[in-house]
CSV table of C-alpha atoms and ligand atoms in Angstrom, one decimal:
chain,number,residue,atom,x,y,z
G,1,UNK,CA,0.0,0.0,0.0
G,2,UNK,CA,1.3,3.4,-1.0
G,3,UNK,CA,-0.4,6.1,1.1
G,4,UNK,CA,0.1,9.8,1.9
G,5,UNK,CA,-1.9,13.0,1.7
G,6,UNK,CA,-3.7,14.3,-1.4
G,7,UNK,CA,-1.2,15.3,-4.1
G,8,UNK,CA,1.9,13.7,-2.5
G,9,UNK,CA,2.7,11.7,-5.6
G,10,UNK,CA,1.1,8.3,-4.8
G,11,UNK,CA,-0.3,7.6,-8.2
G,12,UNK,CA,3.0,8.6,-9.9
G,13,UNK,CA,4.9,6.3,-7.6
G,14,UNK,CA,2.4,3.4,-8.1
G,15,UNK,CA,2.9,3.7,-11.8
G,16,UNK,CA,6.7,3.6,-11.4
G,17,UNK,CA,6.6,0.6,-9.1
G,18,UNK,CA,4.1,-1.2,-11.3
G,19,UNK,CA,6.3,-0.7,-14.4
G,20,UNK,CA,9.4,-1.9,-12.6
G,21,UNK,CA,7.7,-5.1,-11.4
G,22,UNK,CA,6.1,-5.8,-14.8
G,23,UNK,CA,9.4,-5.2,-16.6
G,24,UNK,CA,10.7,-8.0,-14.4
G,25,UNK,CA,7.9,-10.3,-15.6
G,26,UNK,CA,5.7,-10.0,-12.6
G,27,UNK,CA,1.9,-9.6,-13.0
G,28,UNK,CA,0.7,-6.5,-11.3
G,29,UNK,CA,-2.8,-5.5,-10.2
G,30,UNK,CA,-3.6,-2.0,-9.1
G,31,UNK,CA,-6.3,-0.8,-6.9
G,32,UNK,CA,-7.3,2.9,-6.7
G,33,UNK,CA,-9.7,4.3,-4.1
G,34,UNK,CA,-11.7,7.4,-3.7
G,35,UNK,CA,-14.7,9.0,-2.0
G,36,UNK,CA,-16.3,9.6,-5.4
G,37,UNK,CA,-16.2,7.9,-8.8
G,38,UNK,CA,-14.8,8.8,-12.2
G,39,UNK,CA,-11.2,9.0,-11.0
G,40,UNK,CA,-8.4,10.6,-12.8
G,41,UNK,CA,-6.0,8.2,-11.2
G,42,UNK,CA,-7.8,5.2,-12.7
G,43,UNK,CA,-7.8,6.8,-16.1
G,44,UNK,CA,-4.1,7.5,-15.8
G,45,UNK,CA,-3.0,4.1,-14.6
G,46,UNK,CA,-5.2,2.4,-17.2
G,47,UNK,CA,-3.6,4.6,-19.9
G,48,UNK,CA,-0.3,3.0,-18.9
G,49,UNK,CA,-1.9,-0.4,-19.7
G,50,UNK,CA,-2.0,-1.7,-16.1
G,51,UNK,CA,-4.9,-3.8,-14.9
G,52,UNK,CA,-6.6,-1.4,-12.5
G,53,UNK,CA,-9.7,-1.7,-10.3
G,54,UNK,CA,-11.4,1.3,-8.7
G,55,UNK,CA,-13.1,1.3,-5.3
G,56,UNK,CA,-15.3,4.3,-5.3
G,57,UNK,CA,-17.5,5.8,-2.6
G,58,UNK,CA,-15.4,5.5,0.5
G,59,UNK,CA,-12.0,4.6,1.8
G,60,UNK,CA,-10.4,1.1,2.1
G,61,UNK,CA,-10.9,1.0,5.8
G,62,UNK,CA,-14.7,1.6,5.5
G,63,UNK,CA,-15.0,-0.6,2.4
G,64,UNK,CA,-12.8,-3.4,3.4
G,65,UNK,CA,-14.8,-6.0,1.6
G,66,UNK,CA,-14.7,-4.0,-1.6
G,67,UNK,CA,-10.9,-4.2,-1.3
G,68,UNK,CA,-11.1,-7.9,-1.3
G,69,UNK,CA,-13.7,-7.9,-4.1
G,70,UNK,CA,-11.3,-5.8,-6.2
G,71,UNK,CA,-8.5,-8.2,-5.6
G,72,UNK,CA,-10.7,-11.1,-6.6
G,73,UNK,CA,-11.7,-9.4,-9.8
G,74,UNK,CA,-8.1,-8.7,-10.6
G,75,UNK,CA,-7.3,-12.3,-9.8
G,76,UNK,CA,-9.9,-13.5,-12.2
G,77,UNK,CA,-8.7,-11.3,-15.1
G,78,UNK,CA,-4.9,-11.1,-14.6
G,79,UNK,CA,-3.9,-13.3,-11.6
G,80,UNK,CA,-1.5,-10.6,-10.2
G,81,UNK,CA,1.4,-11.7,-8.1
G,82,UNK,CA,1.6,-8.3,-6.7
G,83,UNK,CA,-1.2,-5.9,-5.8
G,84,UNK,CA,-0.4,-2.2,-5.3
G,85,UNK,CA,-3.2,-0.2,-3.6
G,86,UNK,CA,-3.4,3.5,-3.3
G,87,UNK,CA,-5.7,4.6,-0.4
G,88,UNK,CA,-7.6,7.9,-0.4
G,89,UNK,CA,-5.3,10.8,0.5
G,90,UNK,CA,-7.5,11.9,3.4
G,91,UNK,CA,-7.4,8.5,5.0
G,92,UNK,CA,-5.4,7.3,8.0
G,93,UNK,CA,-5.3,4.4,10.5
G,94,UNK,CA,-4.5,1.9,7.7
G,95,UNK,CA,-2.6,-0.6,9.8
G,96,UNK,CA,-5.5,-1.2,12.3
G,97,UNK,CA,-8.2,-1.0,9.7
G,98,UNK,CA,-6.7,-2.6,6.6
G,99,UNK,CA,-3.4,-4.3,6.8
G,100,UNK,CA,-3.9,-6.0,10.2
G,101,UNK,CA,-7.4,-7.3,9.3
G,102,UNK,CA,-6.0,-8.5,6.0
G,103,UNK,CA,-3.3,-10.4,7.8
G,104,UNK,CA,-5.6,-11.7,10.5
G,105,UNK,CA,-8.4,-12.8,8.2
G,106,UNK,CA,-6.6,-13.6,4.9
G,107,UNK,CA,-3.0,-14.1,6.0
G,108,UNK,CA,-2.8,-17.3,3.9
G,109,UNK,CA,-3.5,-15.4,0.7
G,110,UNK,CA,-1.5,-12.2,1.1
G,111,UNK,CA,1.9,-11.1,2.4
G,112,UNK,CA,1.6,-7.5,3.4
G,113,UNK,CA,4.6,-5.3,2.6
G,114,UNK,CA,5.6,-2.4,4.7
G,115,UNK,CA,3.2,0.5,4.2
G,116,UNK,CA,4.8,3.6,2.6
G,117,UNK,CA,3.5,7.1,3.3
G,118,UNK,CA,4.5,9.8,0.9
G,119,UNK,CA,4.8,13.5,1.6
G,120,UNK,CA,5.1,16.5,-0.8
G,121,UNK,CA,8.2,18.2,0.7
G,122,UNK,CA,7.0,21.8,0.3
G,123,UNK,CA,3.7,21.0,1.9
G,124,UNK,CA,5.5,19.0,4.7
G,125,UNK,CA,8.0,21.8,5.4
G,126,UNK,CA,4.9,23.9,6.3
G,127,UNK,CA,3.0,21.2,8.2
G,128,UNK,CA,6.1,20.4,10.3
G,129,UNK,CA,6.6,24.1,11.0
G,130,UNK,CA,9.9,24.5,9.3
G,131,UNK,CA,8.6,27.0,6.7
G,132,UNK,CA,5.8,29.5,6.5
G,133,UNK,CA,3.1,29.3,3.8
G,134,UNK,CA,-0.5,28.5,3.1
G,135,UNK,CA,-1.7,25.3,4.8
G,136,UNK,CA,-4.7,23.6,6.1
G,137,UNK,CA,-6.6,24.0,9.4
G,138,UNK,CA,-5.7,22.1,12.5
G,139,UNK,CA,-8.0,19.1,12.1
G,140,UNK,CA,-7.0,18.5,8.6
G,141,UNK,CA,-3.4,18.6,9.8
G,142,UNK,CA,-4.3,16.0,12.4
G,143,UNK,CA,-5.0,13.6,9.7
G,144,UNK,CA,-1.8,14.5,7.8
G,145,UNK,CA,0.4,13.9,10.8
G,146,UNK,CA,-1.4,10.7,11.7
G,147,UNK,CA,-0.6,9.4,8.3
G,148,UNK,CA,3.1,10.1,8.8
G,149,UNK,CA,3.0,8.7,12.3
G,150,UNK,CA,1.8,5.3,11.2
G,151,UNK,CA,4.2,5.0,8.2
G,152,UNK,CA,6.4,1.9,8.1
G,153,UNK,CA,8.4,3.9,5.6
G,154,UNK,CA,8.0,7.7,5.5
G,155,UNK,CA,8.9,8.8,2.0
G,156,UNK,CA,9.8,12.4,1.2
G,157,UNK,CA,8.9,12.5,-2.4
G,158,UNK,CA,9.6,15.2,-5.1
G,159,UNK,CA,13.3,15.5,-3.9
G,160,UNK,CA,13.9,17.2,-7.3
G,161,UNK,CA,12.0,20.3,-6.0
G,162,UNK,CA,14.3,21.1,-3.0
G,163,UNK,CA,18.0,21.6,-2.4
G,164,UNK,CA,19.7,19.1,0.0
G,165,UNK,CA,19.7,21.5,2.9
G,166,UNK,CA,15.9,22.0,2.9
G,167,UNK,CA,15.4,18.2,2.5
G,168,UNK,CA,17.7,17.6,5.5
G,169,UNK,CA,15.8,20.1,7.6
G,170,UNK,CA,12.5,18.4,6.7
G,171,UNK,CA,14.0,15.0,7.6
G,172,UNK,CA,15.1,16.3,11.0
G,173,UNK,CA,11.7,17.9,11.6
G,174,UNK,CA,10.0,14.5,10.9
G,175,UNK,CA,12.5,12.6,13.1
G,176,UNK,CA,12.1,15.2,15.9
G,177,UNK,CA,8.3,14.6,15.9
G,178,UNK,CA,8.4,10.8,15.3
G,179,UNK,CA,11.7,9.5,16.7
G,180,UNK,CA,13.1,6.4,15.0
G,181,UNK,CA,10.9,6.9,11.9
G,182,UNK,CA,12.5,5.3,8.9
G,183,UNK,CA,12.7,8.0,6.2
G,184,UNK,CA,13.7,7.8,2.6
G,185,UNK,CA,14.0,10.6,0.1
G,186,UNK,CA,12.9,10.0,-3.5
G,187,UNK,CA,11.7,11.6,-6.6
G,188,UNK,CA,9.0,9.5,-8.3
G,189,UNK,CA,9.4,11.8,-11.2
G,190,UNK,CA,13.1,11.6,-12.0
G,191,UNK,CA,13.7,8.2,-10.3
G,192,UNK,CA,16.1,9.3,-7.6
G,193,UNK,CA,16.0,6.9,-4.6
G,194,UNK,CA,13.4,4.6,-6.1
G,195,UNK,CA,15.7,1.6,-6.2
G,196,UNK,CA,16.3,1.7,-2.4
G,197,UNK,CA,12.7,2.4,-1.6
G,198,UNK,CA,11.2,-0.3,-3.8
G,199,UNK,CA,13.8,-2.8,-2.5
G,200,UNK,CA,12.6,-2.0,1.0
G,201,UNK,CA,9.0,-2.5,0.0
G,202,UNK,CA,9.8,-5.8,-1.6
G,203,UNK,CA,12.1,-7.0,1.2
G,204,UNK,CA,9.6,-8.4,3.6
G,205,UNK,CA,6.5,-8.3,5.6
G,206,UNK,CA,5.2,-5.2,7.5
G,207,UNK,CA,6.4,-5.3,11.1
G,208,UNK,CA,3.4,-5.8,13.4
G,209,UNK,CA,3.4,-3.2,16.2
G,210,UNK,CA,0.6,-1.9,18.3
G,211,UNK,CA,-1.4,0.3,16.1
G,212,UNK,CA,-1.5,4.0,16.9
G,213,UNK,CA,-4.3,5.7,18.7
G,214,UNK,CA,-6.7,7.7,16.6
G,215,UNK,CA,-9.3,10.2,17.8
G,216,UNK,CA,-12.1,9.4,15.4
G,217,UNK,CA,-14.0,12.5,16.3
G,218,UNK,CA,-11.1,14.8,15.2
G,219,UNK,CA,-10.4,12.6,12.2
G,220,UNK,CA,-14.1,12.8,11.1
G,221,UNK,CA,-14.1,16.6,11.6
G,222,UNK,CA,-10.9,17.0,9.7
G,223,UNK,CA,-12.3,14.9,6.8
G,224,UNK,CA,-15.5,16.9,6.8
G,225,UNK,CA,-13.5,20.1,6.3
G,226,UNK,CA,-12.4,18.8,2.9
G,227,UNK,CA,-14.7,19.4,0.0
G,228,UNK,CA,-14.6,16.9,-2.9
G,229,UNK,CA,-15.7,17.5,-6.4
G,230,UNK,CA,-15.6,15.1,-9.4
G,231,UNK,CA,-17.1,15.9,-12.7
G,232,UNK,CA,-17.0,14.8,-16.3
G,233,UNK,CA,-17.4,17.2,-19.2
G,234,UNK,CA,-17.7,16.6,-22.9
G,235,UNK,CA,-15.6,19.1,-24.8
G,236,UNK,CA,-15.9,19.6,-28.5
G,237,UNK,CA,-14.8,22.2,-31.0
G,238,UNK,CA,-15.2,22.7,-34.7
G,239,UNK,CA,-11.5,23.7,-34.9
G,240,UNK,CA,-8.9,21.4,-33.4
G,241,UNK,CA,-7.5,22.8,-30.1
G,242,UNK,CA,-4.4,22.3,-28.0
G,243,UNK,CA,-5.4,20.1,-25.1
G,244,UNK,CA,-2.5,21.3,-22.9
G,245,UNK,CA,-3.4,24.9,-23.5
G,246,UNK,CA,-7.0,24.3,-22.6
G,247,UNK,CA,-6.2,22.3,-19.4
G,248,UNK,CA,-3.7,24.9,-18.2
G,249,UNK,CA,-6.2,27.7,-18.9
G,250,UNK,CA,-8.9,25.8,-17.0
G,251,UNK,CA,-6.5,25.0,-14.0
G,252,UNK,CA,-5.6,28.6,-13.9
G,253,UNK,CA,-9.2,29.7,-13.9
G,254,UNK,CA,-10.1,27.3,-11.1
G,255,UNK,CA,-7.0,28.3,-9.1
G,256,UNK,CA,-7.8,32.0,-9.2
G,257,UNK,CA,-11.3,31.4,-8.1
G,258,UNK,CA,-10.2,29.1,-5.2
G,259,UNK,CA,-7.8,31.7,-4.1
G,260,UNK,CA,-10.4,34.4,-3.9
G,261,UNK,CA,-12.7,32.0,-1.9
G,262,UNK,CA,-9.7,31.3,0.5
G,263,UNK,CA,-10.1,27.6,-0.2
G,264,UNK,CA,-6.8,25.8,0.2
G,265,UNK,CA,-6.3,23.3,-2.7
G,266,UNK,CA,-5.2,19.9,-1.7
G,267,UNK,CA,-5.2,18.4,-5.2
G,268,UNK,CA,-6.8,19.5,-8.5
G,269,UNK,CA,-6.2,16.9,-11.2
G,270,UNK,CA,-7.8,16.8,-14.6
G,271,UNK,CA,-7.4,14.6,-17.7
G,272,UNK,CA,-8.6,15.0,-21.2
G,273,UNK,CA,-9.1,11.8,-23.2
G,274,UNK,CA,-9.7,12.4,-26.9
G,275,UNK,CA,-12.8,10.6,-28.3
G,276,UNK,CA,-10.9,9.4,-31.3
G,277,UNK,CA,-7.7,8.1,-29.6
G,278,UNK,CA,-6.8,4.7,-30.7
G,279,UNK,CA,-3.9,4.5,-28.3
G,280,UNK,CA,-5.7,5.6,-25.1
G,281,UNK,CA,-3.4,8.5,-24.7
G,282,UNK,CA,-4.5,11.3,-22.4
G,283,UNK,CA,-3.4,14.8,-21.3
G,284,UNK,CA,-3.3,15.5,-17.6
G,285,UNK,CA,-2.7,18.5,-15.4
G,286,UNK,CA,-2.2,18.8,-11.7
G,287,UNK,CA,-2.2,21.5,-9.0
G,288,UNK,CA,-1.2,20.6,-5.5
G,289,UNK,CA,-0.9,24.0,-3.7
G,290,UNK,CA,-2.6,27.4,-4.1
G,291,UNK,CA,0.7,29.1,-4.7
G,292,UNK,CA,2.0,26.7,-7.4
G,293,UNK,CA,1.8,26.5,-11.1
G,294,UNK,CA,-0.5,23.9,-12.7
G,295,UNK,CA,1.7,21.2,-14.1
G,296,UNK,CA,1.2,18.9,-17.1
G,297,UNK,CA,2.1,15.3,-16.3
G,298,UNK,CA,1.0,13.8,-19.6
G,299,UNK,CA,0.9,15.3,-23.0
G,300,UNK,CA,-0.9,14.7,-26.2
G,301,UNK,CA,1.0,14.9,-29.5
G,302,UNK,CA,-1.8,16.1,-31.7
G,303,UNK,CA,-4.5,18.7,-31.5
G,304,UNK,CA,-7.9,17.5,-30.4
G,305,UNK,CA,-11.4,18.3,-31.6
G,306,UNK,CA,-13.4,16.5,-29.0
G,307,UNK,CA,-12.9,14.4,-25.8
G,308,UNK,CA,-13.9,13.7,-22.3
G,309,UNK,CA,-12.6,15.9,-19.5
G,310,UNK,CA,-12.5,14.5,-15.9
G,311,UNK,CA,-12.0,17.0,-13.1
G,312,UNK,CA,-11.2,15.8,-9.6
G,313,UNK,CA,-10.8,18.6,-7.0
G,314,UNK,CA,-10.1,18.2,-3.3
G,315,UNK,CA,-9.8,21.4,-1.3
G,316,UNK,CA,-10.5,22.7,2.2
G,317,UNK,CA,-13.7,24.5,1.3
G,318,UNK,CA,-17.5,24.0,1.1
G,319,UNK,CA,-18.6,21.6,-1.7
G,320,UNK,CA,-21.0,24.0,-3.2
G,321,UNK,CA,-18.3,26.7,-3.4
G,322,UNK,CA,-16.1,24.2,-5.3
G,323,UNK,CA,-19.0,23.5,-7.6
G,324,UNK,CA,-19.4,27.2,-8.4
G,325,UNK,CA,-15.7,27.6,-8.8
G,326,UNK,CA,-15.4,24.7,-11.3
G,327,UNK,CA,-18.5,25.7,-13.3
G,328,UNK,CA,-17.4,29.3,-13.6
G,329,UNK,CA,-13.8,28.3,-14.4
G,330,UNK,CA,-15.0,25.9,-17.1
G,331,UNK,CA,-17.1,28.6,-18.7
G,332,UNK,CA,-14.2,31.1,-18.6
G,333,UNK,CA,-11.6,28.7,-20.0
G,334,UNK,CA,-13.9,27.4,-22.8
G,335,UNK,CA,-14.6,31.0,-23.8
G,336,UNK,CA,-10.9,31.4,-24.6
G,337,UNK,CA,-11.3,28.8,-27.3
G,338,UNK,CA,-13.7,30.3,-29.9
G,339,UNK,CA,-15.4,27.2,-31.3
G,340,UNK,CA,-15.4,25.2,-28.1
G,341,UNK,CA,-18.5,23.8,-26.4
G,342,UNK,CA,-18.1,22.3,-22.9
G,343,UNK,CA,-21.1,20.2,-21.8
G,344,UNK,CA,-21.2,19.1,-18.2
G,345,UNK,CA,-22.3,15.4,-18.2
G,346,UNK,CA,-22.0,14.7,-14.5
G,347,UNK,CA,-21.0,16.6,-11.4
G,348,UNK,CA,-20.9,15.5,-7.8
G,349,UNK,CA,-19.6,17.5,-4.8
G,350,UNK,CA,-19.7,16.5,-1.2
G,351,UNK,CA,-17.8,16.2,2.1
G,352,UNK,CA,-16.5,12.7,3.0
G,353,UNK,CA,-18.7,11.0,5.5
G,354,UNK,CA,-17.6,10.0,9.0
G,355,UNK,CA,-15.0,7.2,8.8
G,356,UNK,CA,-16.5,4.0,10.2
G,357,UNK,CA,-14.0,1.1,9.6
G,358,UNK,CA,-15.3,-2.4,8.9
G,359,UNK,CA,-12.6,-3.8,11.2
G,360,UNK,CA,-10.2,-2.3,13.7
G,361,UNK,CA,-7.5,-4.5,15.1
G,362,UNK,CA,-4.9,-2.8,17.2
G,363,UNK,CA,-2.6,-5.7,17.7
G,364,UNK,CA,-1.8,-8.9,15.7
G,365,UNK,CA,-1.1,-12.0,17.7
G,366,UNK,CA,2.7,-12.6,18.0
F,401,GDP,N1,8.4,17.6,-9.1
F,401,GDP,C1,7.8,16.4,-8.8
F,401,GDP,N2,6.5,16.2,-9.0
F,401,GDP,C2,6.0,15.0,-8.7
F,401,GDP,C3,6.7,13.9,-8.3
F,401,GDP,N3,5.9,12.9,-8.1
F,401,GDP,C4,4.6,13.3,-8.4
F,401,GDP,N4,4.7,14.6,-8.8
F,401,GDP,C5,3.6,15.5,-9.2
F,401,GDP,O1,2.7,15.7,-8.1
F,401,GDP,C6,1.4,15.8,-8.6
F,401,GDP,C7,0.5,14.9,-7.8
F,401,GDP,O2,0.9,13.5,-8.1
F,401,GDP,P1,0.0,12.3,-7.9
F,401,GDP,O3,0.8,11.1,-8.2
F,401,GDP,O4,-1.3,12.4,-8.7
F,401,GDP,O5,-0.4,12.4,-6.4
F,401,GDP,P2,-1.4,11.6,-5.4
F,401,GDP,O6,-2.6,12.5,-5.2
F,401,GDP,O7,-0.7,11.4,-4.2
F,401,GDP,O8,-1.8,10.3,-6.1
F,401,GDP,C8,1.4,15.6,-10.1
F,401,GDP,O9,1.5,16.8,-10.8
F,401,GDP,C9,2.7,14.8,-10.3
F,401,GDP,O10,3.2,14.9,-11.6
F,401,GDP,C10,8.1,14.1,-8.1
F,401,GDP,O11,8.9,13.2,-7.7
F,401,GDP,N5,8.6,15.4,-8.4
F,402,MG,MG1,-3.6,9.6,-6.6
């Protein structure tokens, strides 16, 4: 399982690990998870050709049986030797609610590897109090810190963004808070540190400790501060348009509006899949902080005339505000492309419900 807060780089890392394993001839099954459906992550991982199952409508801990169902479906289709699961980025307490129950109930079927928890270093420098900058409110930060606390391996990702000095001060801040924590520094993007990390993940079984204590009241309140929005939009134009230019325009339009609503973005991700693509190629754009530039993570070679746009937005803000922000942003961005029509097919926005795990096991028998 590769966890971590929204936008930390989980999906990017899952794709890297999956590729590495399949290059070695292993069959890999991927499981994505979210509070909503129509996930950018699933679209992205499938575009790489990996067998991917999506568990929508709640986190692994609250939908434990769906996790097993997903693994069974993958087993029927591709018989994976390795499953890689990406939990929802606002989820914590994974040992007690997912890996320990999996080991207690299905220990004959699975060996559970150490759980990695990724952090975005710029976000983490703020959360751990090393640097100033826009961040979330206290109860959201409670979840963030609980995620790092329970990590078997805490992974500082995106090392390409920081100089060694800032990385070292982050490492020290994490150790000061969680003494003895095993920390690795990697870049899922440029590959730095991945060999060591993946070797650690593959090296053995998660060590069974006493699971951490979690205050489910604060956890629930923290989750409820996060607004989620997923939507699908059909985009068409009489003249071919540049998918990247459109996605960047849209991300910028949403970003400006979030900023003026004082809604801290956790992760905005969008993909555009051309209707006529034979190869399944997509364009994707991401934004992981208010004060950042929207980034393209996948590109399309050719101009597009029509396609499906998926928008997944998670931010600390009221869901209806996010809805307005996205609708207005979409209208503003489409207006910049003269012949474009953007038709909203489906939009859902909500706050995640109270986490109520299917199982909670604090300790495995020795
Ligand atoms: N600079 C940099 N960006 C990264 C790295 N890993 C992921 N990202 C970017 O971070 C954003 C969020 O990544 P994603 O994998 O979707 O995060 P998730 O929400 O944790 O699954 C995307 O724009 C990625 O391209 C990295 O190692 N370096
Ligand atoms: Mg993801």
